[in-house]
Amino acid sequence: MLAQRTLKSLTKAVGVGLHSGQRVELTLRPAAPDTGIVFRRVDLPQPVDIVISAQAVTDTRLASTISSGSAKVHTVEHLMSACAGLGIDNLYVDITAEEVPILDGSASSFVFLLQSAGIALQAAPKRFIRVLRSVEVREGEGATAKWARLSPYNGYKLSFEIDFDHPAVDSTGQRVEFDMSSGSYTRDIARARTFGFTKDVEMMRSNGLALGGGLDNAIVMDDYKVLNSDGLRYNDEFVKHKILDAMGDLYLIGKPLLAAYSAFRSGHALNNKLLRELLLHEDAYEVVTFEDEKRAPQGFATLARAW
Ligand SMILES: [Zn+2]
C-alpha cells in the first residue's frame, strides 16, 4: 500500500512574517491518518483550527491566506510547498500569529524542519486526486493575459512561464518544467526564493506590508539588477519560485494531484481559481489510492533523501 505520511516527532521554528514583520512561533506536530493539514491559531483566547481546502483560501493578494471565521493565517504557500514536495499528508501547524514565518524566503527551511523531525508512514492509504479531463482558467486579454490549466497525467508535473519585463529576469530562464518523478524537489525547487522590486517594496511598506522582508529572505531588484550580494541560487530562480508557489497553492486542495499543471503568468489567485474550477466539475477528477505501491506513479513511493 502507498501509505499516508506524517512526522515522527514535533519540531519548532521561530521567525518573522514577511508582510506583518511580526515574530511568530511555529510548531509542526504529527497528526493521525486522514486528519489532513490543519493550521491552529494557538495565540487566540480560544484556539481555532483552520483545515486546508480550496475553499479555506480567502485572500490571494501577495500571498495565500486561509481562514476560518475571523481567524486567519497568511502566507501558507511555502510551507505547503514543502509538504507537497515531501508528500506529507497529515500535520498540525500550531502558530502564534497571523502569518507563517518567511525564514529564508524559500521552502528549504521548511524541508529541513520536516526532514529533521523525521517522516513516518501511517496505516492508511494515501489518497490522490486524479485529474480525468482538462480544466483551465484565464484572466485578461493580450499583453495582460494569464492562464493556468490541469490536464490528465500519470504522475505530477508542472510547467510555468513568466514574462517579466526586467533586465535581471530577462537574462534568466523564464520557463521551467518540473516532474515529481525526478525526485529532485528538495534540490531543484525548494531553495528558490521569493523576489521583489525595490520600488514595490517602498509602496508596500507605506501600506504596512513587506515589513519583515529584506535581502536575507528575498531576491531584491532595483530597476536594473539583483541587489543581493551573493546573487542567485539557481540561474532560473525566479520561475522556479513560481513552481514552488504553485505546488504550495495547489496542495491547498488537501490531497496530492495526479495531473500536469501548466501556467503562464499565473499567481496565487489564479491557482486557487483553478482548484475551484476542478472541484466544480465532478466528472473532471476522481480520488484514488494504490494498494500496490509499485503501481503508483514514479516519485511518490520513495521518501525524499534527507540532506
Ligand atoms: Zn512565494
PDB file of C-alpha atoms and ligand atoms in Angstrom:
ATOM      1  CA  MET A   1       0.000   0.000   0.000  1.00  0.00           C
ATOM      2  CA  LEU A   2       1.184   3.527  -0.732  1.00  0.00           C
ATOM      3  CA  ALA A   3       0.749   4.990   2.754  1.00  0.00           C
ATOM      4  CA  GLN A   4      -0.067   8.406   4.168  1.00  0.00           C
ATOM      5  CA  ARG A   5       2.742  10.307   5.858  1.00  0.00           C
ATOM      6  CA  THR A   6       3.112  12.455   8.929  1.00  0.00           C
ATOM      7  CA  LEU A   7       6.037  13.457  11.157  1.00  0.00           C
ATOM      8  CA  LYS A   8       7.805  11.154  13.615  1.00  0.00           C
ATOM      9  CA  SER A   9       8.164  13.900  16.218  1.00  0.00           C
ATOM     10  CA  LEU A  10       7.375  17.568  16.666  1.00  0.00           C
ATOM     11  CA  THR A  11       9.635  20.385  15.588  1.00  0.00           C
ATOM     12  CA  LYS A  12       9.635  24.151  16.138  1.00  0.00           C
ATOM     13  CA  ALA A  13      10.805  27.269  14.352  1.00  0.00           C
ATOM     14  CA  VAL A  14      10.792  30.961  15.205  1.00  0.00           C
ATOM     15  CA  GLY A  15      10.824  33.733  12.614  1.00  0.00           C
ATOM     16  CA  VAL A  16       9.061  36.824  11.351  1.00  0.00           C
ATOM     17  CA  GLY A  17       6.142  37.223   8.963  1.00  0.00           C
ATOM     18  CA  LEU A  18       7.113  38.638   5.548  1.00  0.00           C
ATOM     19  CA  HIS A  19       4.305  41.183   5.481  1.00  0.00           C
ATOM     20  CA  SER A  20       3.495  41.728   9.171  1.00  0.00           C
ATOM     21  CA  GLY A  21       7.109  41.739  10.379  1.00  0.00           C
ATOM     22  CA  GLN A  22       5.660  40.081  13.494  1.00  0.00           C
ATOM     23  CA  ARG A  23       7.610  37.480  15.485  1.00  0.00           C
ATOM     24  CA  VAL A  24       5.925  34.098  15.217  1.00  0.00           C
ATOM     25  CA  GLU A  25       6.493  30.624  16.623  1.00  0.00           C
ATOM     26  CA  LEU A  26       5.627  27.621  14.541  1.00  0.00           C
ATOM     27  CA  THR A  27       5.246  24.079  15.908  1.00  0.00           C
ATOM     28  CA  LEU A  28       4.827  21.223  13.421  1.00  0.00           C
ATOM     29  CA  ARG A  29       3.257  18.138  15.043  1.00  0.00           C
ATOM     30  CA  PRO A  30       2.311  14.618  13.904  1.00  0.00           C
ATOM     31  CA  ALA A  31      -1.380  14.048  13.089  1.00  0.00           C
ATOM     32  CA  ALA A  32      -3.489  10.876  12.753  1.00  0.00           C
ATOM     33  CA  PRO A  33      -4.338   9.375   9.323  1.00  0.00           C
ATOM     34  CA  ASP A  34      -6.929  11.356   7.329  1.00  0.00           C
ATOM     35  CA  THR A  35      -6.505  14.458   9.510  1.00  0.00           C
ATOM     36  CA  GLY A  36      -5.080  16.420   6.594  1.00  0.00           C
ATOM     37  CA  ILE A  37      -3.066  19.565   7.247  1.00  0.00           C
ATOM     38  CA  VAL A  38      -4.537  21.727   9.992  1.00  0.00           C
ATOM     39  CA  PHE A  39      -3.304  25.189  10.977  1.00  0.00           C
ATOM     40  CA  ARG A  40      -4.113  26.039  14.616  1.00  0.00           C
ATOM     41  CA  ARG A  41      -4.012  29.639  15.880  1.00  0.00           C
ATOM     42  CA  VAL A  42      -2.836  28.899  19.412  1.00  0.00           C
ATOM     43  CA  ASP A  43      -2.468  32.603  20.331  1.00  0.00           C
ATOM     44  CA  LEU A  44      -6.216  33.273  20.276  1.00  0.00           C
ATOM     45  CA  PRO A  45      -8.165  33.121  23.579  1.00  0.00           C
ATOM     46  CA  GLN A  46      -9.899  30.027  22.170  1.00  0.00           C
ATOM     47  CA  PRO A  47      -7.571  28.180  19.719  1.00  0.00           C
ATOM     48  CA  VAL A  48      -9.065  27.993  16.207  1.00  0.00           C
ATOM     49  CA  ASP A  49      -8.348  25.207  13.704  1.00  0.00           C
ATOM     50  CA  ILE A  50      -8.188  26.018  10.008  1.00  0.00           C
ATOM     51  CA  VAL A  51      -8.278  22.864   7.910  1.00  0.00           C
ATOM     52  CA  ILE A  52      -6.751  23.428   4.482  1.00  0.00           C
ATOM     53  CA  SER A  53      -9.052  23.226   1.462  1.00  0.00           C
ATOM     54  CA  ALA A  54      -9.561  25.159  -1.766  1.00  0.00           C
ATOM     55  CA  GLN A  55     -12.494  26.928  -0.072  1.00  0.00           C
ATOM     56  CA  ALA A  56     -10.470  27.862   3.023  1.00  0.00           C
ATOM     57  CA  VAL A  57      -8.432  30.258   0.839  1.00  0.00           C
ATOM     58  CA  THR A  58     -10.000  33.675   1.391  1.00  0.00           C
ATOM     59  CA  ASP A  59      -7.359  36.118   0.176  1.00  0.00           C
ATOM     60  CA  THR A  60      -4.728  35.768  -2.544  1.00  0.00           C
ATOM     61  CA  ARG A  61      -3.254  39.263  -2.695  1.00  0.00           C
ATOM     62  CA  LEU A  62       0.563  38.933  -2.398  1.00  0.00           C
ATOM     63  CA  ALA A  63       0.258  35.554  -0.626  1.00  0.00           C
ATOM     64  CA  SER A  64      -2.232  32.751   0.014  1.00  0.00           C
ATOM     65  CA  THR A  65      -4.318  33.329   3.137  1.00  0.00           C
ATOM     66  CA  ILE A  66      -6.579  30.703   4.704  1.00  0.00           C
ATOM     67  CA  SER A  67      -9.231  31.419   7.276  1.00  0.00           C
ATOM     68  CA  SER A  68     -11.987  30.039   9.448  1.00  0.00           C
ATOM     69  CA  GLY A  69     -14.394  32.671  10.714  1.00  0.00           C
ATOM     70  CA  SER A  70     -12.291  35.661  11.694  1.00  0.00           C
ATOM     71  CA  ALA A  71      -9.133  33.567  12.339  1.00  0.00           C
ATOM     72  CA  LYS A  72      -6.581  33.816   9.546  1.00  0.00           C
ATOM     73  CA  VAL A  73      -3.170  32.544   8.560  1.00  0.00           C
ATOM     74  CA  HIS A  74      -1.321  34.422   5.812  1.00  0.00           C
ATOM     75  CA  THR A  75       1.490  33.224   3.534  1.00  0.00           C
ATOM     76  CA  VAL A  76       0.951  29.467   3.865  1.00  0.00           C
ATOM     77  CA  GLU A  77       2.292  28.625   0.378  1.00  0.00           C
ATOM     78  CA  HIS A  78       5.986  27.936   1.083  1.00  0.00           C
ATOM     79  CA  LEU A  79       5.250  25.568   3.985  1.00  0.00           C
ATOM     80  CA  MET A  80       2.531  23.917   1.881  1.00  0.00           C
ATOM     81  CA  SER A  81       5.026  23.538  -0.971  1.00  0.00           C
ATOM     82  CA  ALA A  82       7.478  21.730   1.327  1.00  0.00           C
ATOM     83  CA  CYS A  83       4.637  19.419   2.462  1.00  0.00           C
ATOM     84  CA  ALA A  84       3.743  18.717  -1.182  1.00  0.00           C
ATOM     85  CA  GLY A  85       7.377  18.104  -2.103  1.00  0.00           C
ATOM     86  CA  LEU A  86       7.903  15.652   0.772  1.00  0.00           C
ATOM     87  CA  GLY A  87       4.453  14.066   0.475  1.00  0.00           C
ATOM     88  CA  ILE A  88       3.251  14.974   3.996  1.00  0.00           C
ATOM     89  CA  ASP A  89      -0.482  14.166   4.263  1.00  0.00           C
ATOM     90  CA  ASN A  90      -1.229  14.797   7.933  1.00  0.00           C
ATOM     91  CA  LEU A  91       0.182  17.590  10.070  1.00  0.00           C
ATOM     92  CA  TYR A  92      -0.764  20.073  12.769  1.00  0.00           C
ATOM     93  CA  VAL A  93       0.756  23.510  12.322  1.00  0.00           C
ATOM     94  CA  ASP A  94       0.461  25.432  15.600  1.00  0.00           C
ATOM     95  CA  ILE A  95       1.101  29.109  15.025  1.00  0.00           C
ATOM     96  CA  THR A  96       1.271  32.067  17.421  1.00  0.00           C
ATOM     97  CA  ALA A  97       0.425  34.884  14.983  1.00  0.00           C
ATOM     98  CA  GLU A  98      -1.423  35.628  11.764  1.00  0.00           C
ATOM     99  CA  GLU A  99       1.421  34.854   9.351  1.00  0.00           C
ATOM    100  CA  VAL A 100       3.743  31.884   8.697  1.00  0.00           C
ATOM    101  CA  PRO A 101       7.391  32.938   9.221  1.00  0.00           C
ATOM    102  CA  ILE A 102       9.200  33.713   5.980  1.00  0.00           C
ATOM    103  CA  LEU A 103      12.521  32.205   7.199  1.00  0.00           C
ATOM    104  CA  ASP A 104      14.875  32.316   4.178  1.00  0.00           C
ATOM    105  CA  GLY A 105      12.107  33.158   1.657  1.00  0.00           C
ATOM    106  CA  SER A 106      12.098  29.699   0.074  1.00  0.00           C
ATOM    107  CA  ALA A 107      10.731  26.295   1.117  1.00  0.00           C
ATOM    108  CA  SER A 108      14.129  24.880   2.080  1.00  0.00           C
ATOM    109  CA  SER A 109      13.920  25.804   5.785  1.00  0.00           C
ATOM    110  CA  PHE A 110      10.575  24.006   5.994  1.00  0.00           C
ATOM    111  CA  VAL A 111      12.025  20.996   4.166  1.00  0.00           C
ATOM    112  CA  PHE A 112      14.885  20.961   6.665  1.00  0.00           C
ATOM    113  CA  LEU A 113      12.466  21.168   9.640  1.00  0.00           C
ATOM    114  CA  LEU A 114      10.197  18.408   8.317  1.00  0.00           C
ATOM    115  CA  GLN A 115      13.106  16.119   7.483  1.00  0.00           C
ATOM    116  CA  SER A 116      14.768  16.762  10.842  1.00  0.00           C
ATOM    117  CA  ALA A 117      11.574  15.704  12.648  1.00  0.00           C
ATOM    118  CA  GLY A 118      11.538  12.549  10.520  1.00  0.00           C
ATOM    119  CA  ILE A 119       8.787  11.320   8.231  1.00  0.00           C
ATOM    120  CA  ALA A 120       6.571   8.446   9.398  1.00  0.00           C
ATOM    121  CA  LEU A 121       4.477   6.138   7.221  1.00  0.00           C
ATOM    122  CA  GLN A 122       0.942   5.580   8.514  1.00  0.00           C
ATOM    123  CA  ALA A 123      -1.522   2.670   8.379  1.00  0.00           C
ATOM    124  CA  ALA A 124      -3.853   4.287   5.849  1.00  0.00           C
ATOM    125  CA  PRO A 125      -3.675   4.572   2.053  1.00  0.00           C
ATOM    126  CA  LYS A 126      -2.551   7.887   0.579  1.00  0.00           C
ATOM    127  CA  ARG A 127      -5.436   9.473  -1.322  1.00  0.00           C
ATOM    128  CA  PHE A 128      -4.732  11.304  -4.568  1.00  0.00           C
ATOM    129  CA  ILE A 129      -6.938  13.491  -6.721  1.00  0.00           C
ATOM    130  CA  ARG A 130      -6.517  12.175 -10.272  1.00  0.00           C
ATOM    131  CA  VAL A 131      -7.488  14.666 -12.962  1.00  0.00           C
ATOM    132  CA  LEU A 132      -9.590  12.966 -15.673  1.00  0.00           C
ATOM    133  CA  ARG A 133     -10.050  15.821 -18.139  1.00  0.00           C
ATOM    134  CA  SER A 134      -8.511  19.237 -18.654  1.00  0.00           C
ATOM    135  CA  VAL A 135      -9.765  22.283 -16.799  1.00  0.00           C
ATOM    136  CA  GLU A 136      -8.467  25.776 -17.415  1.00  0.00           C
ATOM    137  CA  VAL A 137      -8.889  29.284 -16.040  1.00  0.00           C
ATOM    138  CA  ARG A 138      -7.944  32.508 -17.804  1.00  0.00           C
ATOM    139  CA  GLU A 139      -7.789  36.179 -16.982  1.00  0.00           C
ATOM    140  CA  GLY A 140      -7.109  39.263 -19.085  1.00  0.00           C
ATOM    141  CA  GLU A 141      -6.516  39.708 -22.805  1.00  0.00           C
ATOM    142  CA  GLY A 142      -3.482  40.323 -24.987  1.00  0.00           C
ATOM    143  CA  ALA A 143      -0.463  41.573 -23.061  1.00  0.00           C
ATOM    144  CA  THR A 144      -2.188  41.080 -19.694  1.00  0.00           C
ATOM    145  CA  ALA A 145      -3.411  37.537 -20.405  1.00  0.00           C
ATOM    146  CA  LYS A 146      -2.658  34.841 -17.852  1.00  0.00           C
ATOM    147  CA  TRP A 147      -3.860  31.284 -17.581  1.00  0.00           C
ATOM    148  CA  ALA A 148      -3.484  28.031 -15.645  1.00  0.00           C
ATOM    149  CA  ARG A 149      -4.514  24.506 -16.623  1.00  0.00           C
ATOM    150  CA  LEU A 150      -4.691  20.998 -15.156  1.00  0.00           C
ATOM    151  CA  SER A 151      -4.614  18.059 -17.574  1.00  0.00           C
ATOM    152  CA  PRO A 152      -4.592  14.282 -17.112  1.00  0.00           C
ATOM    153  CA  TYR A 153      -1.104  12.853 -16.443  1.00  0.00           C
ATOM    154  CA  ASN A 154       0.060   9.654 -14.771  1.00  0.00           C
ATOM    155  CA  GLY A 155       2.177  11.437 -12.164  1.00  0.00           C
ATOM    156  CA  TYR A 156       2.623  15.076 -11.250  1.00  0.00           C
ATOM    157  CA  LYS A 157       4.436  17.627 -13.336  1.00  0.00           C
ATOM    158  CA  LEU A 158       4.338  21.386 -13.522  1.00  0.00           C
ATOM    159  CA  SER A 159       5.422  23.797 -16.212  1.00  0.00           C
ATOM    160  CA  PHE A 160       5.444  27.529 -15.682  1.00  0.00           C
ATOM    161  CA  GLU A 161       6.282  30.508 -17.833  1.00  0.00           C
ATOM    162  CA  ILE A 162       6.795  34.030 -16.550  1.00  0.00           C
ATOM    163  CA  ASP A 163       7.009  37.170 -18.608  1.00  0.00           C
ATOM    164  CA  PHE A 164       8.696  39.935 -16.613  1.00  0.00           C
ATOM    165  CA  ASP A 165       9.962  42.977 -18.413  1.00  0.00           C
ATOM    166  CA  HIS A 166      13.062  43.434 -16.281  1.00  0.00           C
ATOM    167  CA  PRO A 167      16.732  43.104 -17.301  1.00  0.00           C
ATOM    168  CA  ALA A 168      17.643  40.856 -14.331  1.00  0.00           C
ATOM    169  CA  VAL A 169      14.779  38.457 -15.036  1.00  0.00           C
ATOM    170  CA  ASP A 170      15.051  38.587 -18.862  1.00  0.00           C
ATOM    171  CA  SER A 171      18.587  37.285 -18.692  1.00  0.00           C
ATOM    172  CA  THR A 172      17.477  34.145 -16.806  1.00  0.00           C
ATOM    173  CA  GLY A 173      15.274  31.213 -17.811  1.00  0.00           C
ATOM    174  CA  GLN A 174      11.622  32.291 -17.991  1.00  0.00           C
ATOM    175  CA  ARG A 175      10.132  28.844 -18.419  1.00  0.00           C
ATOM    176  CA  VAL A 176      10.708  25.706 -16.380  1.00  0.00           C
ATOM    177  CA  GLU A 177       9.208  22.250 -16.143  1.00  0.00           C
ATOM    178  CA  PHE A 178       9.443  20.063 -13.058  1.00  0.00           C
ATOM    179  CA  ASP A 179       8.332  16.442 -12.733  1.00  0.00           C
ATOM    180  CA  MET A 180       7.894  14.824  -9.298  1.00  0.00           C
ATOM    181  CA  SER A 181       9.224  11.555 -10.731  1.00  0.00           C
ATOM    182  CA  SER A 182      12.671  13.190 -10.837  1.00  0.00           C
ATOM    183  CA  GLY A 183      12.800  13.036  -7.020  1.00  0.00           C
ATOM    184  CA  SER A 184      14.644  16.356  -7.082  1.00  0.00           C
ATOM    185  CA  TYR A 185      12.190  18.772  -5.407  1.00  0.00           C
ATOM    186  CA  THR A 186      14.467  19.455  -2.440  1.00  0.00           C
ATOM    187  CA  ARG A 187      17.496  20.073  -4.649  1.00  0.00           C
ATOM    188  CA  ASP A 188      15.994  21.830  -7.677  1.00  0.00           C
ATOM    189  CA  ILE A 189      12.872  23.704  -6.483  1.00  0.00           C
ATOM    190  CA  ALA A 190      12.761  24.106  -2.686  1.00  0.00           C
ATOM    191  CA  ARG A 191      15.661  26.583  -2.494  1.00  0.00           C
ATOM    192  CA  ALA A 192      14.189  29.151  -4.901  1.00  0.00           C
ATOM    193  CA  ARG A 193      13.442  32.380  -3.015  1.00  0.00           C
ATOM    194  CA  THR A 194      10.617  34.839  -3.333  1.00  0.00           C
ATOM    195  CA  PHE A 195      11.506  38.047  -5.170  1.00  0.00           C
ATOM    196  CA  GLY A 196      10.514  41.683  -5.250  1.00  0.00           C
ATOM    197  CA  PHE A 197      11.395  45.058  -6.672  1.00  0.00           C
ATOM    198  CA  THR A 198      12.615  47.960  -4.527  1.00  0.00           C
ATOM    199  CA  LYS A 199      10.003  50.327  -5.964  1.00  0.00           C
ATOM    200  CA  ASP A 200       7.192  47.903  -4.989  1.00  0.00           C
ATOM    201  CA  VAL A 201       8.748  47.293  -1.566  1.00  0.00           C
ATOM    202  CA  GLU A 202       8.608  51.024  -0.783  1.00  0.00           C
ATOM    203  CA  MET A 203       4.951  51.176  -1.808  1.00  0.00           C
ATOM    204  CA  MET A 204       4.105  48.012   0.164  1.00  0.00           C
ATOM    205  CA  ARG A 205       5.873  49.299   3.297  1.00  0.00           C
ATOM    206  CA  SER A 206       3.867  52.512   3.190  1.00  0.00           C
ATOM    207  CA  ASN A 207       0.780  50.253   3.178  1.00  0.00           C
ATOM    208  CA  GLY A 208       2.072  48.246   6.147  1.00  0.00           C
ATOM    209  CA  LEU A 209       3.210  45.285   4.008  1.00  0.00           C
ATOM    210  CA  ALA A 210       6.583  43.570   3.414  1.00  0.00           C
ATOM    211  CA  LEU A 211       7.643  44.802   6.861  1.00  0.00           C
ATOM    212  CA  GLY A 212       9.616  41.596   7.516  1.00  0.00           C
ATOM    213  CA  GLY A 213      11.144  41.428   4.016  1.00  0.00           C
ATOM    214  CA  GLY A 214      14.772  42.087   3.180  1.00  0.00           C
ATOM    215  CA  LEU A 215      17.881  40.789   1.485  1.00  0.00           C
ATOM    216  CA  ASP A 216      18.116  37.809   3.845  1.00  0.00           C
ATOM    217  CA  ASN A 217      14.698  36.403   2.829  1.00  0.00           C
ATOM    218  CA  ALA A 218      14.068  37.620  -0.730  1.00  0.00           C
ATOM    219  CA  ILE A 219      15.754  38.383  -4.010  1.00  0.00           C
ATOM    220  CA  VAL A 220      15.500  42.153  -4.250  1.00  0.00           C
ATOM    221  CA  MET A 221      15.944  44.034  -7.525  1.00  0.00           C
ATOM    222  CA  ASP A 222      16.162  47.688  -8.431  1.00  0.00           C
ATOM    223  CA  ASP A 223      15.290  48.792 -11.987  1.00  0.00           C
ATOM    224  CA  TYR A 224      18.379  47.081 -13.434  1.00  0.00           C
ATOM    225  CA  LYS A 225      19.854  44.351 -11.292  1.00  0.00           C
ATOM    226  CA  VAL A 226      19.724  41.932  -8.374  1.00  0.00           C
ATOM    227  CA  LEU A 227      20.873  43.690  -5.188  1.00  0.00           C
ATOM    228  CA  ASN A 228      21.706  40.565  -3.136  1.00  0.00           C
ATOM    229  CA  SER A 229      25.483  40.435  -2.845  1.00  0.00           C
ATOM    230  CA  ASP A 230      25.706  36.663  -3.373  1.00  0.00           C
ATOM    231  CA  GLY A 231      23.419  36.662  -6.437  1.00  0.00           C
ATOM    232  CA  LEU A 232      21.011  33.893  -7.363  1.00  0.00           C
ATOM    233  CA  ARG A 233      20.774  30.315  -6.057  1.00  0.00           C
ATOM    234  CA  TYR A 234      19.722  28.978  -9.487  1.00  0.00           C
ATOM    235  CA  ASN A 235      20.146  30.754 -12.819  1.00  0.00           C
ATOM    236  CA  ASP A 236      16.369  30.405 -13.271  1.00  0.00           C
ATOM    237  CA  GLU A 237      15.466  31.055  -9.608  1.00  0.00           C
ATOM    238  CA  PHE A 238      12.551  33.421 -10.419  1.00  0.00           C
ATOM    239  CA  VAL A 239      10.495  30.960 -12.442  1.00  0.00           C
ATOM    240  CA  LYS A 240      11.477  28.104 -10.097  1.00  0.00           C
ATOM    241  CA  HIS A 241       9.983  30.097  -7.230  1.00  0.00           C
ATOM    242  CA  LYS A 242       6.750  30.314  -9.228  1.00  0.00           C
ATOM    243  CA  ILE A 243       6.760  26.483  -9.473  1.00  0.00           C
ATOM    244  CA  LEU A 244       7.413  26.319  -5.703  1.00  0.00           C
ATOM    245  CA  ASP A 245       4.475  28.674  -5.059  1.00  0.00           C
ATOM    246  CA  ALA A 246       2.195  26.759  -7.445  1.00  0.00           C
ATOM    247  CA  MET A 247       2.978  23.472  -5.670  1.00  0.00           C
ATOM    248  CA  GLY A 248       2.021  25.093  -2.357  1.00  0.00           C
ATOM    249  CA  ASP A 249      -1.114  26.757  -3.715  1.00  0.00           C
ATOM    250  CA  LEU A 250      -2.299  23.561  -5.407  1.00  0.00           C
ATOM    251  CA  TYR A 251      -1.630  21.413  -2.331  1.00  0.00           C
ATOM    252  CA  LEU A 252      -4.240  23.505  -0.506  1.00  0.00           C
ATOM    253  CA  ILE A 253      -6.794  21.258  -2.238  1.00  0.00           C
ATOM    254  CA  GLY A 254      -5.902  18.820   0.572  1.00  0.00           C
ATOM    255  CA  LYS A 255      -4.565  15.881  -1.434  1.00  0.00           C
ATOM    256  CA  PRO A 256      -1.720  15.369  -3.895  1.00  0.00           C
ATOM    257  CA  LEU A 257      -2.745  15.800  -7.520  1.00  0.00           C
ATOM    258  CA  LEU A 258      -2.095  13.344 -10.317  1.00  0.00           C
ATOM    259  CA  ALA A 259      -2.061  15.834 -13.165  1.00  0.00           C
ATOM    260  CA  ALA A 260       0.005  18.027 -15.425  1.00  0.00           C
ATOM    261  CA  TYR A 261      -0.203  21.683 -14.383  1.00  0.00           C
ATOM    262  CA  SER A 262       0.798  24.318 -16.863  1.00  0.00           C
ATOM    263  CA  ALA A 263       0.611  28.048 -16.400  1.00  0.00           C
ATOM    264  CA  PHE A 264       1.504  31.344 -17.990  1.00  0.00           C
ATOM    265  CA  ARG A 265       1.960  34.303 -15.603  1.00  0.00           C
ATOM    266  CA  SER A 266      -0.297  32.644 -13.011  1.00  0.00           C
ATOM    267  CA  GLY A 267      -0.263  33.538  -9.325  1.00  0.00           C
ATOM    268  CA  HIS A 268      -1.957  32.706  -6.033  1.00  0.00           C
ATOM    269  CA  ALA A 269      -5.377  33.968  -7.168  1.00  0.00           C
ATOM    270  CA  LEU A 270      -5.490  32.076 -10.446  1.00  0.00           C
ATOM    271  CA  ASN A 271      -4.055  28.913  -8.859  1.00  0.00           C
ATOM    272  CA  ASN A 272      -6.890  28.897  -6.332  1.00  0.00           C
ATOM    273  CA  LYS A 273      -9.449  29.641  -9.033  1.00  0.00           C
ATOM    274  CA  LEU A 274      -8.121  26.615 -10.931  1.00  0.00           C
ATOM    275  CA  LEU A 275      -8.699  24.334  -7.910  1.00  0.00           C
ATOM    276  CA  ARG A 276     -12.241  25.635  -7.516  1.00  0.00           C
ATOM    277  CA  GLU A 277     -12.877  25.117 -11.234  1.00  0.00           C
ATOM    278  CA  LEU A 278     -11.682  21.496 -10.956  1.00  0.00           C
ATOM    279  CA  LEU A 279     -13.875  20.794  -7.910  1.00  0.00           C
ATOM    280  CA  LEU A 280     -16.883  22.302  -9.675  1.00  0.00           C
ATOM    281  CA  HIS A 281     -16.789  19.504 -12.270  1.00  0.00           C
ATOM    282  CA  GLU A 282     -17.316  16.120 -10.648  1.00  0.00           C
ATOM    283  CA  ASP A 283     -16.537  14.369 -13.935  1.00  0.00           C
ATOM    284  CA  ALA A 284     -13.106  16.042 -14.095  1.00  0.00           C
ATOM    285  CA  TYR A 285     -11.451  14.121 -11.234  1.00  0.00           C
ATOM    286  CA  GLU A 286     -11.585  11.066  -9.003  1.00  0.00           C
ATOM    287  CA  VAL A 287      -9.973  10.129  -5.681  1.00  0.00           C
ATOM    288  CA  VAL A 288      -7.631   7.128  -5.976  1.00  0.00           C
ATOM    289  CA  THR A 289      -5.376   5.044  -3.713  1.00  0.00           C
ATOM    290  CA  PHE A 290      -2.680   2.483  -4.590  1.00  0.00           C
ATOM    291  CA  GLU A 291      -2.965  -0.866  -2.798  1.00  0.00           C
ATOM    292  CA  ASP A 292       0.180  -1.948  -4.632  1.00  0.00           C
ATOM    293  CA  GLU A 293       2.671   0.898  -4.315  1.00  0.00           C
ATOM    294  CA  LYS A 294       4.562  -0.414  -7.346  1.00  0.00           C
ATOM    295  CA  ARG A 295       1.589   0.673  -9.445  1.00  0.00           C
ATOM    296  CA  ALA A 296       1.777   4.248  -8.192  1.00  0.00           C
ATOM    297  CA  PRO A 297       3.390   6.840 -10.469  1.00  0.00           C
ATOM    298  CA  GLN A 298       7.145   7.114 -10.030  1.00  0.00           C
ATOM    299  CA  GLY A 299       8.382   9.504  -7.367  1.00  0.00           C
ATOM    300  CA  PHE A 300       5.579   9.046  -4.833  1.00  0.00           C
ATOM    301  CA  ALA A 301       6.604   5.811  -3.100  1.00  0.00           C
ATOM    302  CA  THR A 302      10.184   6.790  -2.269  1.00  0.00           C
ATOM    303  CA  LEU A 303      10.906   9.213   0.545  1.00  0.00           C
ATOM    304  CA  ALA A 304      12.898  12.258  -0.447  1.00  0.00           C
ATOM    305  CA  ARG A 305      16.531  11.964   0.509  1.00  0.00           C
ATOM    306  CA  ALA A 306      17.482  13.602   3.776  1.00  0.00           C
ATOM    307  CA  TRP A 307      20.103  16.310   3.467  1.00  0.00           C
TER     308      TRP A 307
HETATM  309 ZN    ZN B   1       6.357  32.532  -2.828  1.00  0.00          ZN
END
